[in-house]
DNA sequence: TTTAATGT
């Protein structure tokens, strides 16, 4: 009797041990999948970010609701999306020189982006007096990165309200200079662009088109990332312009844009390179005088 | 007039 119960006890113990072992094996496989999957995701994420940024994606200092954002990945460009401003705080993309005769596909339709959480419809800007202004531009992205990237630039998460005189004149002239003048000079450029808001959030909190807060200005940073001595050019352009102003009237340093936006651009730069690239206004090498007063194509 | 966009 005691022998029987003892053997029963041993076999029970053996069963629970083997179950424990097979559960353990199953758990091991699950953990392996999580580790491998996370690693693969990290790898792809980094590859994607490296392809569209130089010296790191923009970051924000400490806790700040108006500058914190999350990165949306698109074909051809990245977006730093703010659920507070309900705006793309920055877009990052790279361009290369393309031929003068480069033709792109016809303009795609604007499209809603469910990732914004806020429902931003394609018709929300109608009658507002503001254009749906691209941050990552249609032409440059299409010419360099192809059709599916071009389609992505028409996501509403890439739009922010721009006065027509700015969007169709001064800003368009700047975008044209990037592709027709700067890209051929340097072969390869890193561009970061986005909106500027008033210093006091409450001053502007109800100034919106639909859900989207209206910026007071826009910045564009253009970098020629030479390995030894990178060059940078930066602009801030306000909403209220005539459109025919010289581009170089709006030159600023990257430090000034960081002060206006609360963002830190190119966080991976070494301190000594950063001090020169971001703190000094240097226009040598860009031949700005050749494009500064070029007229717009849409008069 | 499509390297911008609106409104018809």
Short mmCIF file of C-alpha atoms (C1' of nucleotides) in Angstrom, two decimals:
data_model
loop_
_atom_site.label_atom_id
_atom_site.label_comp_id
_atom_site.label_asym_id
_atom_site.label_seq_id
_atom_site.Cartn_x
_atom_site.Cartn_y
_atom_site.Cartn_z
CA UNK A 1 0.00 0.00 0.00
CA UNK A 2 2.66 2.47 0.96
CA UNK A 3 4.69 1.29 -2.02
CA UNK A 4 1.72 1.89 -4.34
CA UNK A 5 1.06 5.40 -3.04
CA UNK A 6 4.75 6.14 -3.20
CA UNK A 7 4.97 5.10 -6.85
CA UNK A 8 1.76 7.08 -7.53
CA UNK A 9 3.37 10.08 -5.89
CA UNK A 10 6.53 9.69 -7.98
CA UNK A 11 4.61 9.37 -11.24
CA UNK A 12 2.56 12.49 -10.35
CA UNK A 13 5.76 14.34 -9.59
CA UNK A 14 7.22 13.11 -12.88
CA UNK A 15 4.18 14.31 -14.84
CA UNK A 16 4.18 17.78 -13.30
CA UNK A 17 7.93 18.00 -13.82
CA UNK A 18 7.63 17.11 -17.52
CA UNK A 19 4.70 19.55 -17.91
CA UNK A 20 6.79 22.20 -16.24
CA UNK A 21 9.63 21.43 -18.60
CA UNK A 22 7.43 21.60 -21.73
CA UNK A 23 5.83 24.82 -20.48
CA UNK A 24 9.31 26.11 -19.89
CA UNK A 25 10.29 25.15 -23.41
CA UNK A 26 7.21 26.90 -24.80
CA UNK A 27 8.01 30.00 -22.75
CA UNK A 28 11.57 29.86 -24.05
CA UNK A 29 10.32 29.84 -27.63
CA UNK A 30 7.99 32.78 -26.94
CA UNK A 31 10.82 34.77 -25.35
CA UNK A 32 13.05 33.92 -28.31
CA UNK A 33 10.42 35.24 -30.72
CA UNK A 34 9.96 38.44 -28.72
CA UNK A 35 13.71 39.07 -28.59
CA UNK A 36 14.21 38.29 -32.28
CA UNK A 37 11.12 40.29 -33.30
CA UNK A 38 12.12 43.30 -31.21
CA UNK A 39 15.64 43.12 -32.58
CA UNK A 40 14.37 42.98 -36.15
CA UNK A 41 11.98 45.88 -35.49
CA UNK A 42 14.80 47.95 -33.93
CA UNK A 43 17.02 47.15 -36.89
CA UNK A 44 14.41 48.17 -39.46
CA UNK A 45 13.51 51.30 -37.47
CA UNK A 46 17.15 52.35 -37.33
CA UNK A 47 17.68 51.60 -41.03
CA UNK A 48 14.64 53.71 -41.90
CA UNK A 49 15.73 56.60 -39.67
CA UNK A 50 19.30 56.47 -40.99
CA UNK A 51 18.02 56.69 -44.55
CA UNK A 52 16.04 59.87 -43.88
CA UNK A 53 18.06 61.69 -41.22
CA UNK A 54 21.57 62.91 -40.63
CA UNK A 55 23.08 63.03 -37.12
CA UNK A 56 19.92 61.80 -35.44
CA UNK A 57 16.21 62.66 -35.45
CA UNK A 58 15.23 65.93 -33.71
CA UNK A 59 14.63 65.67 -29.97
CA UNK A 60 13.05 67.94 -27.36
CA UNK A 61 14.43 69.15 -24.05
CA UNK A 62 12.97 67.71 -20.84
CA UNK A 63 9.19 67.55 -20.37
CA UNK A 64 7.38 69.95 -22.66
CA UNK A 65 3.85 69.15 -23.94
CA UNK A 66 4.15 71.51 -26.91
CA UNK A 67 7.41 70.07 -28.25
CA UNK A 68 7.01 66.36 -27.49
CA UNK A 69 6.12 64.29 -30.52
CA UNK A 70 6.18 60.81 -32.01
CA UNK A 71 7.84 59.76 -35.25
CA UNK A 72 5.66 58.69 -38.17
CA UNK A 73 7.49 56.73 -40.86
CA UNK A 74 6.60 57.36 -44.47
CA UNK A 75 8.05 56.37 -47.79
CA UNK A 76 10.66 59.06 -48.50
CA UNK A 77 10.42 61.10 -45.28
CA UNK A 78 9.84 61.07 -41.52
CA UNK A 79 7.38 63.22 -39.54
CA UNK A 80 7.67 64.38 -35.91
CA UNK A 81 3.95 64.49 -35.12
CA UNK A 82 2.53 66.48 -32.18
CA UNK A 83 -0.85 65.45 -30.73
CA UNK A 84 -0.94 68.77 -28.85
CA UNK A 85 -0.25 71.20 -31.70
CA UNK A 86 -1.90 68.69 -34.04
CA UNK A 87 0.87 69.54 -36.47
CA UNK A 88 3.99 67.99 -37.97
CA UNK A 89 6.63 69.73 -35.78
CA UNK A 90 9.30 68.64 -38.25
CA UNK A 91 9.73 66.57 -41.36
CA UNK A 92 13.09 65.08 -42.35
CA UNK A 93 14.11 63.96 -45.81
CA UNK A 94 17.12 63.69 -48.09
CA UNK A 95 17.42 64.69 -51.71
CA UNK A 96 19.91 64.08 -54.47
CA UNK A 97 20.56 65.96 -57.68
CA UNK A 98 18.21 64.94 -60.49
CA UNK A 99 18.18 66.00 -64.15
CA UNK A 100 16.56 69.32 -65.21
CA UNK A 101 14.04 67.41 -67.30
CA UNK A 102 12.85 65.16 -64.46
CA UNK A 103 9.10 64.62 -64.77
CA UNK A 104 7.00 63.44 -61.87
CA UNK A 105 3.57 61.82 -61.72
CA UNK A 106 0.39 63.88 -61.61
CA UNK A 107 -0.64 65.36 -58.26
CA UNK A 108 -2.17 62.64 -56.07
CA UNK A 109 -5.29 63.32 -54.00
CA UNK A 110 -4.91 64.59 -50.45
CA UNK A 111 -5.63 61.80 -47.96
CA UNK A 112 -6.52 61.52 -44.27
CA UNK A 113 -3.96 59.84 -41.98
CA UNK A 114 -5.50 57.66 -39.26
CA UNK A 115 -2.23 57.66 -37.29
CA UNK A 116 -2.86 61.26 -36.20
CA UNK A 117 -5.74 60.06 -33.98
CA UNK A 118 -7.33 63.51 -34.45
CA UNK A 119 -9.69 63.30 -37.43
CA UNK A 120 -8.17 65.72 -39.95
CA UNK A 121 -10.25 65.62 -43.12
CA UNK A 122 -9.04 66.62 -46.55
CA UNK A 123 -11.78 69.29 -46.73
CA UNK A 124 -11.07 70.85 -43.35
CA UNK A 125 -9.06 73.78 -44.81
CA UNK A 126 -11.83 74.80 -47.26
CA UNK A 127 -12.87 78.43 -46.89
CA UNK A 128 -10.31 79.04 -44.11
CA UNK A 129 -8.10 81.36 -46.15
CA UNK A 130 -5.20 78.94 -45.68
CA UNK A 131 -3.63 76.48 -48.12
CA UNK A 132 -2.87 72.86 -47.26
CA UNK A 133 0.86 73.56 -47.26
CA UNK A 134 3.19 70.60 -47.74
CA UNK A 135 6.09 70.30 -45.28
CA UNK A 136 7.80 67.44 -47.18
CA UNK A 137 7.35 68.83 -50.72
CA UNK A 138 5.61 67.00 -53.55
CA UNK A 139 8.13 67.65 -56.32
CA UNK A 140 11.40 66.96 -54.46
CA UNK A 141 10.17 63.77 -52.79
CA UNK A 142 8.57 62.50 -56.02
CA UNK A 143 11.64 63.26 -58.17
CA UNK A 144 14.07 61.59 -55.75
CA UNK A 145 12.06 58.84 -54.02
CA UNK A 146 9.39 57.85 -56.55
CA UNK A 147 5.64 57.54 -56.86
CA UNK A 148 4.67 55.87 -53.57
CA UNK A 149 6.72 58.46 -51.65
CA UNK A 150 4.98 61.20 -53.65
CA UNK A 151 1.58 59.77 -52.66
CA UNK A 152 2.69 59.82 -49.00
CA UNK A 153 3.45 63.56 -49.16
CA UNK A 154 -0.28 64.16 -49.66
CA UNK A 155 -1.14 62.73 -46.21
CA UNK A 156 -2.87 65.37 -44.07
CA UNK A 157 -0.21 64.70 -41.40
CA UNK A 158 2.26 66.39 -43.79
CA UNK A 159 0.11 69.55 -44.07
CA UNK A 160 -0.06 72.70 -42.02
CA UNK A 161 -1.99 75.94 -42.73
CA UNK A 162 -0.02 78.34 -44.94
CA UNK A 163 -1.09 81.67 -46.41
CA UNK A 164 -1.32 81.34 -50.22
CA UNK A 165 1.16 84.19 -50.82
CA UNK A 166 3.74 82.27 -48.80
CA UNK A 167 2.96 78.73 -50.00
CA UNK A 168 2.66 79.55 -53.69
CA UNK A 169 5.35 82.21 -53.90
CA UNK A 170 8.14 82.65 -51.35
CA UNK A 171 8.06 79.09 -49.95
CA UNK A 172 7.72 77.56 -53.41
CA UNK A 173 10.76 79.60 -54.56
CA UNK A 174 12.75 78.21 -51.63
CA UNK A 175 11.72 74.62 -52.43
CA UNK A 176 12.64 75.18 -56.06
CA UNK A 177 16.06 76.54 -55.05
CA UNK A 178 16.71 73.36 -53.06
CA UNK A 179 16.20 71.10 -56.09
CA UNK A 180 17.38 73.33 -58.94
CA UNK A 181 20.28 75.13 -57.27
CA UNK A 182 21.53 73.57 -54.02
CA UNK A 183 21.15 69.84 -54.84
CA UNK A 184 23.21 70.08 -58.06
CA UNK A 185 25.92 72.05 -56.19
CA UNK A 186 26.31 69.53 -53.37
CA UNK A 187 24.88 66.34 -54.94
CA UNK A 188 23.24 65.29 -51.67
CA UNK A 189 21.28 67.30 -49.06
CA UNK A 190 19.58 66.73 -45.73
CA UNK A 191 16.49 68.90 -45.21
CA UNK A 192 14.45 69.48 -42.05
CA UNK A 193 11.42 71.74 -42.19
CA UNK A 194 8.43 72.61 -40.03
CA UNK A 195 6.23 75.25 -38.36
CA UNK A 196 6.99 77.94 -35.77
CA UNK A 197 4.39 78.89 -33.14
CA UNK A 198 4.00 81.93 -30.84
CA UNK A 199 6.04 81.67 -27.64
CA UNK A 200 2.92 81.59 -25.42
CA UNK A 201 0.79 78.51 -26.17
CA UNK A 202 -2.40 80.10 -24.76
CA UNK A 203 -2.08 83.10 -27.13
CA UNK A 204 -2.60 80.81 -30.10
CA UNK A 205 -4.53 77.87 -28.68
CA UNK A 206 -7.81 78.73 -30.44
CA UNK A 207 -6.17 79.83 -33.68
CA UNK A 208 -6.95 76.66 -35.60
CA UNK A 209 -8.12 75.36 -38.95
CA UNK A 210 -10.30 72.46 -37.86
CA UNK A 211 -8.16 70.78 -35.20
CA UNK A 212 -4.86 72.02 -36.64
CA UNK A 213 -3.12 74.92 -34.89
CA UNK A 214 -2.09 77.74 -37.26
CA UNK A 215 1.67 78.48 -37.20
CA UNK A 216 3.01 82.04 -37.33
CA UNK A 217 6.05 81.08 -39.44
CA UNK A 218 7.94 78.17 -40.99
CA UNK A 219 11.57 77.07 -40.87
CA UNK A 220 13.71 75.13 -43.29
CA UNK A 221 17.19 73.77 -42.53
CA UNK A 222 19.33 72.57 -45.44
CA UNK A 223 22.56 70.68 -44.77
CA UNK A 224 25.28 69.63 -47.19
CA UNK A 225 26.65 66.79 -45.05
CA UNK A 226 30.30 66.76 -46.10
CA UNK A 227 32.15 64.39 -43.82
CA UNK A 228 34.92 66.84 -42.90
CA UNK A 229 33.15 70.20 -42.85
CA UNK A 230 29.35 70.10 -43.24
CA UNK A 231 27.63 73.27 -44.44
CA UNK A 232 24.19 74.44 -43.36
CA UNK A 233 21.69 77.09 -44.38
CA UNK A 234 18.57 77.93 -42.38
CA UNK A 235 15.51 80.11 -43.01
CA UNK A 236 12.46 81.30 -41.07
CA UNK A 237 9.62 82.74 -43.16
CA UNK A 238 6.50 84.33 -41.62
CA UNK A 239 2.91 83.78 -42.84
CA UNK A 240 2.42 87.36 -43.99
CA UNK A 241 4.68 87.97 -46.97
CA UNK A 242 4.08 89.40 -50.43
CA UNK A 243 5.97 86.50 -51.98
CA UNK A 244 8.58 88.31 -54.09
CA UNK A 245 11.02 89.08 -51.26
CA UNK A 246 14.68 87.98 -51.63
CA UNK A 247 15.18 84.57 -50.00
CA UNK A 248 18.26 85.73 -48.10
CA UNK A 249 16.16 88.26 -46.14
CA UNK A 250 15.02 85.29 -44.04
CA UNK A 251 18.36 83.68 -43.15
CA UNK A 252 18.81 82.64 -39.52
CA UNK A 253 21.10 80.32 -37.54
CA UNK A 254 19.98 76.83 -36.51
CA UNK A 255 20.38 77.95 -32.89
CA UNK A 256 17.70 80.59 -33.50
CA UNK A 257 15.31 77.93 -34.86
CA UNK A 258 16.04 75.74 -31.84
CA UNK A 259 15.14 78.67 -29.58
CA UNK A 260 11.90 79.30 -31.50
CA UNK A 261 10.79 75.64 -31.64
CA UNK A 262 12.25 74.07 -28.48
CA UNK A 263 13.70 71.27 -30.63
CA UNK A 264 17.27 70.00 -30.75
CA UNK A 265 18.37 69.31 -34.32
CA UNK A 266 21.19 66.89 -35.21
CA UNK A 267 21.63 65.67 -31.60
CA UNK A 268 24.47 63.30 -32.58
CA UNK A 269 26.78 66.12 -33.73
CA UNK A 270 29.97 66.59 -31.75
CA UNK A 271 29.99 69.77 -29.65
CA UNK A 272 32.70 71.55 -31.66
CA UNK A 273 31.11 70.92 -35.07
CA UNK A 274 27.69 71.84 -33.64
CA UNK A 275 28.96 75.17 -32.31
CA UNK A 276 30.01 76.27 -35.80
CA UNK A 277 27.24 74.63 -37.84
CA UNK A 278 24.34 75.74 -35.62
CA UNK A 279 25.66 78.93 -34.05
CA UNK A 280 27.14 80.78 -37.03
CA UNK A 281 25.45 82.24 -40.08
CA UNK A 282 27.73 81.25 -42.93
CA UNK A 283 26.57 81.44 -46.54
CA UNK A 284 29.88 80.82 -48.33
CA UNK A 285 29.61 78.07 -50.93
CA UNK A 286 25.85 78.26 -51.50
CA UNK A 287 25.90 81.01 -54.19
CA UNK A 288 22.69 82.40 -52.72
CA UNK A 289 22.88 85.52 -54.87
CA UNK A 290 22.08 83.37 -57.92
CA UNK A 291 18.68 82.24 -56.59
CA UNK A 292 17.67 84.76 -53.95
CA UNK A 293 15.69 86.97 -56.34
CA UNK A 294 14.53 84.37 -58.83
CA UNK A 295 10.81 84.91 -59.56
CA UNK A 296 8.24 82.28 -58.68
CA UNK A 297 6.66 80.09 -61.37
CA UNK A 298 3.12 80.93 -60.30
CA UNK A 299 2.36 84.63 -60.56
"C1'" DT B 1 2.05 76.40 -67.96
"C1'" DT B 2 1.16 70.56 -63.18
"C1'" DT B 3 8.33 71.91 -58.61
"C1'" DA B 4 1.73 75.78 -55.51
"C1'" DA B 5 -3.20 75.29 -54.54
"C1'" DT B 6 -8.23 76.71 -54.51
"C1'" DG B 7 -12.78 76.55 -56.13
"C1'" DT B 8 -15.72 75.74 -60.17
#
